Amino acid sequence: MSLTTVADDSGRAVVRGARDESEKRAVAAAIAIPPVVVQAKSHGHAGTAMAMAPLAHTLFHRVLRHNPANPGWEGRDRFILSAGHASLLLYTQLHLSGYDVTLDDIAKSRTLDARTPGHPELGVTPGIEMSTGPLGQGFASAVGLALALRRDAALHDSGEGVWGSTVFTLAGDGCLEEGVSAEAASLAGTLGIDNLVAIWDDNRITIDGATDLAFSEDVRGRFRAYGWNVLEIEDFRNLDEIERVLETARSTTGAPTLVAVRSVIASPSEKIGGTSAGHAGALGAEETQTVLETLGFPPNATLDELVDDDTYTVMREAKRRGERLEREWTVRLNAWRSRHPELASQRDRLAAAAPDEASSALDTVPLPDEGQSVATRKTNGAVVAALARAGLVFGGSADLSGSTNVALPGDAVTADNPGGDFVHFGIREHAMAAILSGIALHGLWRPYGSTYLAFSDYQRPSIRLAALMGLPATYIYTHDSVAVGEDGPTHQPVEQIASLRTVPGLAVVRPADAAEVVSAWKAVVSLPPAPTAFILSRQDVPVLAHRDDLDAKVRNGAYVAWQEGAGNDVALIATGSEVALAIEAARDLAREGVTSRVVSMPCVEWFAQSSADWQESVLPAAMRARVAVEAGCGDAWYRWVGREGGVVSIDEFGESGAGDEVLARKGVTVSAIVAAAQTSLEAVGRSVSEDGHIADEQGRS
């Protein structure tokens, strides 16, 4: 059956604007593959993948600068599928344009160990730029990726057109309903990020029904108000129109562009198309057969029968196109290197930034003398400044740069200054975290973003995705406990540290003093890429006595920071500002004849990953009397203190008042630590006699 006859004679063309019969067949196959795959397994999302297939084909075969033979080509455009549930749309185009994704891979989608998971995952499937699925996250991270690419071009390109990549993202109604996309879109418009093209699948359908159940706003008007250009694709099946609009969007300068596509979900299905039933699940055997016939295929066609020789002709052309684009770019790259050797050297240095370079920059950070009191946020600010001078980090703050101590000299990124030194993210914590992921995906700079710890909850979904992808984003959180004081419980974090530690792959670092801050950063830049949350004090904390080999000790996550004698009676484990408190308690215990050790544990995750020998040297298994001290929720500390240990923590909201007074009221005191240590000693069958000697349960001292 001829697709041309079916489409044109019916008056409801499945594909318009194809260059030849082969391209029509390729688009028809792209529409047909998702419902066949979903029908075979009775789960998955075919509707958006079907409706957006003509657009995805046009993007991958006519517009996007990419090379299927080299998915990591530096000069490529990027495509992020924010509507990640439509993964079959992306997997199908990766296959049909020649990436190492087979039809068998597509057939196995959403199954254990498949190379095609239910939502796209970075590092699993060739050609995937980031892990997406939670709606709005891909959109927001695309803003960060475009921001970084534009900065790269502003700093290094010198008008040669080498580093001028465009970021395309496909978002659905759900992505635009999520608040993170609104935050990110607002910032993108303010900063005039004009290498960003957001394609909006305006199908007006969500799971519960039509979008007007809960979404009646003028999206186009909203984006114009943000400062975006807005373009329309009137016919979502017309390849020529799609190409024209996308190329116009790519070439538009001065602002990001929203391309609105009025589509019909699950088109060309007559029964399911345009309904909420098209979002997920199989169309049904009969309707799937009808769709296949509409597309010009046998009603029971297999995947191999859908992708015929004509379709593979189109695939081969896509691969030739990609190789040609990369060859042409390489010529421009070599010319750029020849004409701008200093810029090339500078960019090469950033691309290959070694831990030694960052460590050298960190060695320039001045450390206060022992006994001085300095807030860890202040030392951290000096660290960020040192790394920024070396050009190794890029980021900013959510309207708190002075308070979180990340205010840097220089000029901010603006619409007119894309190569600025830092970003004013505004009061957009969630978008900031997602944007950091986009910057990290670009790869030239280690991104950082700062806010108060209490507001980390706004960022949780983006942090989770960064951890899933193993991105080296750094979240700088200050005002780390009820010691925040007078601002009261709304701004005093209690549960946040414990909550962040539950995120797999996220390192949560709470340094005890200035020296630990610097050592922790040295660990971060030398370890394999992963996100890190720095938890820093607002209040001054004492600089502890010099500790030999501190860099190595901190990298192992925990170490003995102070001890009395052999220190084998009781271990006091603490983080952050509570380490100094624990040392005071240890000195009090020493006067009672208790030989204790104070273990500073700046990063629980690093300690858990350290060698068994290191863990035994810090916390010997035989030392059962233990106390953990942290000004936050304490349940998780029983992992380290055991059933006989004690935890001095804060497990209720704080109060408005001076920080030291609130800490005292909530029981984080030297006397509380001493009492907990005595209780733990008794629990393991030991006691403190009146003459200050430790005795076991038989009375032997």
XYZ file of C-alpha atoms in Angstrom:
701
model
C 0.000 0.000 0.000
C 1.344 3.431 -0.889
C 1.670 5.848 1.981
C 1.194 8.704 -0.486
C -2.206 7.354 -1.534
C -3.372 6.716 2.014
C -2.335 10.128 3.230
C -3.346 12.367 0.358
C -6.639 10.698 -0.662
C -7.920 10.524 2.900
C -7.524 14.240 3.471
C -5.802 13.625 6.790
C -2.189 13.229 5.770
C 0.004 11.295 8.142
C 3.106 12.980 6.687
C 3.408 16.116 4.586
C 6.463 17.748 3.088
C 8.561 14.594 2.710
C 11.322 14.845 0.151
C 10.688 11.407 -1.308
C 8.991 8.093 -0.674
C 11.888 6.873 1.458
C 11.484 9.740 3.885
C 7.736 9.123 4.073
C 8.381 5.508 4.904
C 10.946 6.465 7.542
C 8.486 8.806 9.268
C 5.728 6.222 9.015
C 8.030 3.683 10.658
C 8.851 6.177 13.408
C 5.128 6.597 14.096
C 4.438 2.871 13.983
C 7.263 1.548 16.160
C 5.990 2.938 19.525
C 2.464 1.447 19.410
C 3.813 -1.908 18.225
C 6.361 -2.017 21.064
C 3.846 -0.957 23.705
C 1.196 -3.367 22.434
C 3.649 -6.253 22.654
C 4.320 -5.660 26.349
C 1.068 -3.940 27.411
C 2.857 -1.052 29.109
C 4.731 2.069 28.071
C 4.017 5.442 26.497
C 3.276 5.482 22.785
C 1.006 8.521 22.352
C 3.518 11.377 22.414
C 6.085 9.278 20.587
C 3.576 8.783 17.763
C 2.417 12.394 17.499
C 5.875 13.925 17.729
C 7.528 11.440 15.346
C 7.393 13.810 12.326
C 8.989 16.561 14.386
C 11.632 14.265 15.876
C 12.458 12.943 12.406
C 12.862 16.464 11.048
C 15.006 17.472 14.001
C 17.350 14.481 13.775
C 17.557 14.246 9.992
C 17.372 17.863 8.846
C 18.098 20.306 11.671
C 20.167 18.917 14.549
C 23.927 19.069 14.081
C 25.031 15.679 15.336
C 27.011 12.664 14.238
C 25.516 9.244 15.051
C 28.968 7.711 14.654
C 30.361 10.017 17.348
C 27.721 10.825 19.980
C 30.223 12.832 22.033
C 31.314 15.148 19.207
C 32.065 18.473 20.912
C 30.566 20.597 18.144
C 27.178 18.917 18.211
C 23.840 20.473 19.055
C 22.122 18.957 22.074
C 18.630 17.505 22.344
C 17.053 16.899 25.747
C 13.752 15.057 25.973
C 12.205 16.798 28.970
C 9.014 14.773 28.467
C 11.035 11.676 29.290
C 8.050 9.316 29.345
C 8.153 9.600 25.546
C 11.468 7.748 25.519
C 10.364 5.592 22.586
C 10.314 8.765 20.482
C 13.994 9.309 21.204
C 15.075 5.669 21.019
C 13.364 5.323 17.645
C 15.146 8.353 16.206
C 18.471 7.232 17.598
C 18.005 3.949 15.765
C 16.689 5.464 12.536
C 19.490 8.027 12.332
C 22.230 5.464 12.860
C 23.223 5.460 16.528
C 24.189 2.186 18.175
C 20.602 1.445 19.176
C 19.024 -1.598 17.570
C 15.426 -2.574 16.969
C 15.967 -5.339 19.475
C 17.043 -2.704 22.020
C 13.818 -0.832 21.374
C 11.745 -3.993 21.681
C 13.337 -4.639 25.093
C 12.608 -1.148 26.403
C 11.493 -0.943 30.023
C 12.898 -4.382 30.843
C 15.670 -5.263 33.273
C 19.191 -4.630 31.915
C 17.861 -3.138 28.678
C 19.854 -0.373 26.999
C 16.557 1.457 26.618
C 15.122 2.127 30.110
C 11.626 3.427 30.681
C 12.902 6.998 30.843
C 16.148 8.160 29.197
C 19.255 7.654 31.329
C 22.632 9.250 30.761
C 25.346 6.684 30.124
C 22.965 3.838 29.343
C 21.929 4.606 25.766
C 24.217 6.201 23.139
C 22.978 9.668 22.191
C 21.204 10.436 25.477
C 22.296 13.848 26.790
C 20.769 13.584 30.284
C 18.482 11.495 32.456
C 14.948 12.845 32.306
C 11.464 11.878 33.388
C 10.435 13.995 36.379
C 8.586 16.654 34.417
C 10.232 20.024 33.986
C 13.689 18.825 34.990
C 14.957 18.391 31.438
C 13.621 21.810 30.469
C 15.375 23.494 33.408
C 18.662 21.660 32.878
C 18.522 22.559 29.181
C 18.612 26.180 30.320
C 21.823 25.423 32.235
C 23.383 23.557 29.325
C 22.575 26.395 26.924
C 23.893 28.923 29.457
C 27.214 27.077 29.676
C 27.530 26.580 25.914
C 26.817 30.265 25.327
C 29.440 31.255 27.921
C 31.912 28.892 26.268
C 31.326 30.605 22.923
C 31.547 34.094 24.447
C 34.874 33.332 26.133
C 36.542 31.224 23.467
C 34.911 31.342 20.035
C 36.034 34.792 18.866
C 33.437 34.758 16.096
C 34.689 31.594 14.421
C 31.444 29.616 14.811
C 33.185 26.658 16.437
C 31.500 26.640 19.831
C 28.070 27.963 18.846
C 25.933 24.910 19.622
C 22.166 25.073 20.059
C 20.221 23.248 22.751
C 16.817 21.855 21.772
C 14.445 20.464 24.369
C 11.031 18.879 23.923
C 8.580 19.603 26.718
C 4.957 18.689 27.228
C 2.134 20.390 29.063
C 3.180 18.619 32.240
C 6.717 20.040 31.997
C 5.310 23.544 31.723
C 2.942 23.051 34.644
C 5.813 22.138 36.966
C 7.170 25.142 38.815
C 10.810 24.373 38.078
C 10.269 25.116 34.393
C 8.676 28.471 35.207
C 11.669 29.447 37.341
C 14.103 28.359 34.644
C 12.174 29.981 31.792
C 12.035 33.260 33.685
C 15.806 33.269 34.195
C 16.484 32.203 30.585
C 14.447 35.126 29.311
C 16.137 37.556 31.682
C 19.586 36.387 30.582
C 18.636 36.278 26.882
C 19.880 32.714 26.383
C 19.364 32.689 22.627
C 20.934 29.314 21.849
C 18.001 27.598 23.563
C 14.979 26.285 21.643
C 12.181 24.794 23.722
C 9.665 22.801 21.697
C 6.290 22.628 23.434
C 4.049 19.706 22.535
C 0.733 21.506 22.950
C -1.486 18.418 22.875
C -3.694 19.658 25.736
C -3.908 16.227 27.339
C -2.732 14.972 30.716
C -3.342 11.704 32.531
C -6.520 12.861 34.251
C -8.016 14.366 31.110
C -7.850 17.593 29.140
C -5.385 20.151 30.428
C -8.128 22.709 31.055
C -9.014 20.728 34.172
C -6.103 22.506 35.826
C -4.176 24.467 33.205
C -6.010 27.289 31.479
C -3.307 29.924 31.226
C -2.003 31.561 28.070
C 1.332 29.768 27.806
C 2.418 31.722 24.757
C 1.647 34.990 26.506
C 3.477 33.828 29.612
C 6.636 33.049 27.683
C 6.473 36.345 25.825
C 6.265 38.021 29.229
C 9.390 36.097 30.273
C 11.181 37.668 27.302
C 11.069 34.685 24.943
C 10.369 34.610 21.223
C 7.349 32.443 20.440
C 6.937 30.624 17.141
C 4.174 28.313 15.928
C 4.111 25.045 14.021
C 0.587 24.851 12.673
C 0.779 21.362 11.146
C 2.635 18.885 13.347
C 2.832 16.453 10.405
C 4.414 18.823 7.862
C 8.152 18.193 7.713
C 8.919 21.288 5.653
C 7.072 23.575 8.039
C 8.726 21.963 11.029
C 12.164 22.410 9.457
C 11.514 26.055 8.564
C 10.325 26.975 12.046
C 13.105 25.110 13.856
C 15.768 26.724 11.667
C 14.197 30.120 12.316
C 14.278 29.389 16.045
C 17.941 28.373 15.862
C 18.937 31.588 14.058
C 16.927 33.965 16.268
C 19.180 36.069 18.481
C 18.714 38.013 21.677
C 16.279 35.691 23.421
C 15.397 32.002 23.829
C 12.637 30.643 21.624
C 9.516 28.649 22.435
C 8.179 26.650 19.496
C 4.539 25.776 20.107
C 3.343 22.644 18.291
C -0.382 21.964 18.359
C -0.446 18.176 18.124
C -2.893 15.319 18.644
C -1.607 12.719 21.080
C -1.515 9.169 19.633
C -2.223 10.421 16.107
C -3.154 8.860 13.672
C -5.246 6.618 15.921
C -8.940 7.388 15.407
C -10.068 5.727 18.626
C -7.348 6.825 21.061
C -5.950 9.920 19.403
C -6.596 13.161 21.255
C -7.686 11.481 24.493
C -6.022 10.912 27.833
C -5.959 7.191 27.013
C -3.213 8.055 24.552
C -0.768 8.992 27.315
C 0.108 5.499 28.463
C -0.736 1.875 27.822
C -1.405 -0.154 24.724
C -3.823 1.020 22.042
C -5.301 -2.453 21.848
C -4.622 -5.083 19.200
C -7.374 -3.955 16.850
C -6.521 -0.260 17.034
C -2.807 -0.978 16.614
C -3.586 -2.911 13.457
C -5.736 -0.042 12.189
C -2.914 2.441 12.810
C -0.474 0.236 10.931
C -2.814 0.026 7.968
C -3.305 3.788 8.014
C 0.456 4.144 7.828
C 0.686 1.769 4.888
C 1.935 -1.326 6.703
C 0.445 -4.821 7.026
C -1.821 -4.965 10.099
C 0.397 -7.492 11.843
C 3.756 -6.040 10.774
C 6.754 -6.795 12.979
C 9.417 -4.232 13.833
C 11.690 -5.660 11.153
C 8.915 -5.270 8.614
C 8.328 -1.644 9.639
C 11.931 -0.688 8.966
C 12.486 -1.675 5.352
C 15.287 -0.957 2.872
C 13.890 2.488 2.017
C 14.031 3.446 5.688
C 17.602 2.268 6.034
C 18.468 4.407 3.001
C 17.348 7.386 5.081
C 19.404 6.131 8.014
C 22.523 5.860 5.874
C 21.991 9.415 4.662
C 21.677 10.619 8.264
C 25.017 9.030 9.083
C 26.660 10.575 6.014
C 25.199 13.942 6.989
C 26.594 13.643 10.499
C 30.061 12.696 9.309
C 30.037 15.625 6.865
C 28.955 18.075 9.573
C 31.747 16.926 11.861
C 34.355 17.123 9.072
C 33.293 20.684 8.258
C 33.394 21.606 11.932
C 36.855 20.087 12.324
C 38.130 22.355 9.539
C 36.744 25.375 11.422
C 38.193 24.028 14.682
C 41.678 23.749 13.196
C 41.423 27.250 11.755
C 40.336 28.557 15.146
C 43.276 26.860 16.826
C 45.640 28.392 14.302
C 44.228 31.913 14.594
C 43.608 31.893 18.355
C 46.257 29.730 20.054
C 45.840 31.428 23.454
C 42.085 30.834 23.476
C 42.612 27.255 22.350
C 45.152 26.675 25.100
C 42.840 28.194 27.689
C 39.908 26.040 26.641
C 42.026 22.892 26.416
C 43.201 23.525 29.972
C 39.616 23.744 31.208
C 38.527 20.662 29.283
C 41.349 18.640 30.810
C 41.310 20.300 34.230
C 43.272 17.961 36.485
C 42.732 17.647 40.237
C 46.291 18.921 40.749
C 45.363 22.288 39.247
C 42.391 22.708 41.567
C 44.482 21.524 44.504
C 47.127 24.129 43.693
C 44.460 26.819 43.655
C 43.195 25.588 47.016
C 46.683 25.816 48.470
C 46.446 29.596 48.045
C 43.505 29.828 50.451
C 44.732 31.458 53.683
C 43.902 29.531 56.837
C 43.325 31.246 60.182
C 45.480 30.374 63.148
C 44.554 27.752 65.713
C 42.195 29.126 68.327
C 40.674 31.794 66.096
C 36.957 31.559 65.431
C 35.819 31.737 61.810
C 32.547 30.654 60.214
C 33.048 27.817 57.764
C 30.944 29.751 55.216
C 33.685 32.407 55.210
C 36.489 29.958 54.461
C 34.340 28.301 51.834
C 33.895 31.682 50.187
C 37.675 32.019 49.971
C 37.814 28.574 48.370
C 35.222 29.465 45.725
C 37.081 32.698 44.986
C 40.373 30.826 44.540
C 38.825 28.277 42.192
C 37.066 31.040 40.266
C 40.351 32.920 39.789
C 41.709 29.742 38.229
C 38.630 29.598 35.986
C 37.598 26.184 37.290
C 34.129 26.883 38.703
C 31.027 28.681 37.463
C 27.836 29.384 39.344
C 26.238 31.785 41.758
C 23.638 32.175 44.436
C 19.884 32.327 44.864
C 19.930 36.012 45.872
C 22.178 35.329 48.880
C 25.731 35.733 47.612
C 26.779 38.102 50.383
C 25.266 35.987 53.125
C 26.529 32.672 51.790
C 29.927 34.245 51.049
C 30.093 33.417 47.353
C 30.089 37.033 46.153
C 32.913 37.294 43.609
C 34.645 40.214 41.950
C 33.875 40.719 38.286
C 30.729 41.001 36.239
C 27.569 38.922 36.277
C 26.212 37.042 33.292
C 23.558 39.144 31.562
C 21.825 39.168 28.205
C 24.563 41.509 26.966
C 27.405 39.781 28.809
C 27.103 36.019 28.232
C 30.721 35.476 29.287
C 30.217 36.889 32.779
C 31.980 35.609 35.865
C 28.947 34.410 37.829
C 25.165 34.123 37.710
C 22.545 35.928 39.712
C 20.041 33.065 39.889
C 17.492 35.146 41.720
C 15.140 33.553 44.213
C 14.863 30.346 42.210
C 16.419 27.566 44.277
C 14.860 24.692 42.341
C 15.794 25.990 38.910
C 19.276 26.835 40.179
C 19.914 23.195 41.110
C 18.610 21.935 37.760
C 20.665 24.550 35.905
C 23.786 23.372 37.734
C 23.176 19.946 36.203
C 23.085 21.506 32.748
C 26.350 23.346 33.373
C 27.900 20.102 34.592
C 26.707 18.289 31.469
C 28.644 20.774 29.339
C 31.769 19.807 31.246
C 34.096 22.828 31.185
C 33.379 24.069 34.698
C 32.459 22.604 38.052
C 29.153 24.314 38.813
C 28.181 25.638 42.224
C 25.055 27.206 43.627
C 24.413 28.531 47.100
C 21.481 29.133 49.415
C 20.477 28.479 53.020
C 20.311 24.847 54.099
C 16.639 25.138 55.079
C 15.841 25.838 51.415
C 17.574 22.729 50.099
C 14.176 21.054 50.192
C 13.170 23.141 47.180
C 15.988 21.484 45.235
C 15.522 17.842 46.088
C 14.274 16.542 42.688
C 17.168 18.175 40.840
C 19.723 16.944 43.377
C 18.349 13.445 42.983
C 18.783 13.531 39.202
C 22.309 14.931 39.502
C 23.168 12.046 41.823
C 21.592 9.562 39.414
C 23.770 10.962 36.612
C 26.932 11.324 38.698
C 27.315 15.015 37.890
C 29.915 17.098 39.762
C 27.492 19.793 40.902
C 28.311 21.489 44.195
C 25.525 22.739 46.435
C 26.748 25.250 48.991
C 24.429 25.437 51.994
C 25.033 27.842 54.843
C 23.126 28.594 58.050
C 23.418 24.939 58.915
C 21.464 24.491 62.173
C 19.287 26.080 64.829
C 22.356 28.225 65.529
C 20.895 30.423 62.777
C 19.145 31.905 65.773
C 16.737 34.812 65.658
C 15.177 34.054 62.271
C 13.446 31.150 63.969
C 12.278 27.683 62.994
C 11.260 28.590 59.432
C 14.928 29.209 58.675
C 16.530 26.763 61.089
C 17.279 23.443 59.375
C 16.660 20.367 61.500
C 15.818 17.473 59.202
C 17.687 18.628 56.080
C 21.137 17.140 56.735
C 19.723 13.724 57.553
C 17.432 13.914 54.553
C 20.214 14.808 52.141
C 22.276 11.876 53.389
C 19.584 9.493 52.149
C 20.228 10.452 48.498
C 22.387 7.703 46.908
C 25.510 9.113 45.310
C 25.373 12.502 47.043
C 28.276 13.375 49.341
C 27.152 15.531 52.270
C 30.120 17.395 53.747
C 29.884 19.260 57.068
C 33.366 20.544 57.939
C 34.401 21.233 61.528
C 36.617 24.225 60.800
C 38.431 26.206 58.121
C 41.115 23.566 57.579
C 38.506 20.855 57.010
C 36.740 23.074 54.465
C 39.857 23.280 52.302
C 40.696 19.590 52.719
C 37.141 18.613 51.834
C 37.277 20.625 48.610
C 40.555 18.912 47.729
C 38.767 15.595 48.162
C 35.804 16.710 46.048
C 37.943 17.741 43.074
C 40.029 14.552 43.199
C 37.278 11.969 43.602
C 35.248 10.586 40.654
C 32.527 12.979 39.468
C 29.585 13.132 41.862
C 27.414 15.836 43.413
C 28.419 17.299 46.758
C 26.487 19.268 49.363
C 28.603 21.473 51.617
C 26.907 22.219 54.944
C 28.456 25.360 56.443
C 28.039 27.405 59.577
C 26.770 30.928 59.818
C 28.284 31.321 63.282
C 31.993 31.413 63.987
C 33.558 28.116 65.015
C 37.008 27.626 66.569
C 39.888 26.562 64.364
C 41.070 23.249 65.764
C 44.647 22.276 66.521
C 46.861 21.285 63.607
C 46.240 17.761 62.366
C 48.871 15.943 60.324
C 47.834 14.547 56.903
C 44.455 16.254 57.187
C 43.749 16.054 53.430
C 43.973 12.251 53.465
C 42.016 11.990 56.695
C 39.155 14.124 55.425
C 39.104 12.265 52.135
C 38.436 9.118 54.154
C 35.389 10.815 55.644
C 36.288 10.588 59.357
C 39.362 10.650 61.557
C 40.430 11.054 65.163
C 40.628 14.806 65.677
C 41.515 14.693 69.395
C 42.036 12.057 72.020
C 43.006 11.607 75.658
C 45.633 8.928 76.174
C 44.760 5.784 74.248
C 41.260 7.175 73.768
C 39.769 3.726 74.036
C 37.017 4.241 76.614
C 34.464 6.125 74.568
C 34.231 7.652 71.086
C 32.543 10.996 70.578
C 31.551 11.334 66.907
C 30.650 14.800 65.677
C 30.336 16.963 62.577
C 30.620 20.668 61.879
C 30.419 23.065 64.798
C 29.710 20.198 67.186
C 33.268 18.843 66.849
C 34.615 21.652 69.032
C 31.784 20.978 71.479
C 32.720 17.287 71.578
C 36.346 18.164 72.317
C 35.212 20.246 75.289
C 33.167 17.293 76.508
C 36.146 14.970 76.032
C 38.267 17.214 78.211
C 35.589 17.133 80.903
C 35.491 13.344 80.667
C 39.284 13.220 80.964
C 39.020 14.964 84.307
C 36.777 12.089 85.372
C 39.375 9.557 84.228
C 37.685 8.653 80.952
C 40.052 8.352 77.997
C 37.975 9.341 74.999
C 38.559 10.069 71.346
C 36.762 12.712 69.311
C 36.016 11.569 65.800
C 35.321 14.306 63.288
C 33.165 12.837 60.533
C 32.840 15.561 57.892
C 31.405 13.131 55.328
C 29.514 10.023 56.363
C 29.416 8.784 52.770
C 33.184 8.937 52.310
C 33.749 7.168 55.608
C 31.303 4.412 54.647
C 33.302 3.917 51.437
C 36.718 3.915 53.147
C 38.639 0.727 53.761
C 37.749 -1.602 56.597
C 41.204 -0.993 58.063
C 40.645 2.762 58.122
C 37.224 2.386 59.709
C 38.668 0.097 62.380
C 41.470 2.561 63.140
C 38.954 5.368 63.654
C 36.134 3.459 65.341
C 37.446 0.126 66.657
C 34.764 -2.519 66.843
C 35.770 -3.225 70.444
C 34.961 0.348 71.428
C 31.235 -0.065 72.020
C 30.755 3.077 74.119
C 30.006 5.767 71.581
C 28.138 9.061 71.291
C 27.236 10.934 68.108
C 26.629 14.682 68.235
C 24.943 16.722 65.518
C 22.568 19.679 65.707
C 19.917 18.002 63.592
C 17.823 14.841 63.369
C 19.793 11.979 64.851
C 18.150 8.640 64.069
C 20.638 7.702 61.327
C 23.570 8.052 63.721
C 22.666 4.781 65.434
C 24.334 3.111 62.457
C 27.654 4.327 63.887
C 27.029 4.245 67.632
C 25.146 0.953 67.861
C 22.474 -0.125 70.344
C 24.605 0.789 73.338
C 25.573 4.195 72.050
C 23.940 7.563 72.520
C 22.984 10.383 70.173
C 22.852 14.065 71.083
C 20.679 15.604 68.403
C 17.747 17.901 67.667
C 14.621 16.102 66.585
C 12.097 18.914 66.784
C 11.794 22.336 65.208
C 13.797 25.203 66.666
C 12.778 28.524 68.144
C 13.431 32.192 67.558
C 16.238 33.428 69.769
C 19.986 33.762 69.978
C 21.665 30.771 68.349
C 23.631 29.650 71.400
C 20.512 29.905 73.550
C 18.459 27.823 71.119
C 21.197 25.164 70.960
C 21.254 25.022 74.756
C 17.487 24.760 74.992
C 17.484 21.937 72.469
C 20.111 20.038 74.459
C 23.207 20.368 72.295
C 25.593 21.119 75.156
C 28.830 19.867 76.653
C 26.989 18.514 79.682
C 24.558 16.608 77.467
C 27.447 14.977 75.620
C 29.169 14.029 78.896
C 25.934 12.551 80.230
C 25.384 10.572 77.014
C 28.926 9.230 77.228
C 28.411 8.090 80.814
C 25.141 6.405 79.856
C 26.828 4.600 76.976
C 29.654 3.448 79.222
C 27.101 2.035 81.644
C 25.278 0.339 78.772
C 28.410 -1.569 77.830
C 28.925 -2.597 81.456
C 31.437 0.045 82.511
C 31.095 2.840 85.016
C 32.964 5.859 86.329
C 33.925 5.459 90.001
C 34.063 8.320 92.463
C 37.850 8.407 92.208
C 37.591 8.811 88.443
C 38.582 5.288 87.351
C 36.727 3.282 84.709
C 35.554 -0.101 85.931
C 33.901 -2.924 84.019
C 30.748 -4.698 85.188
C 32.791 -6.976 87.481
C 34.305 -3.941 89.195
C 37.780 -4.413 87.667
C 39.455 -1.077 86.896
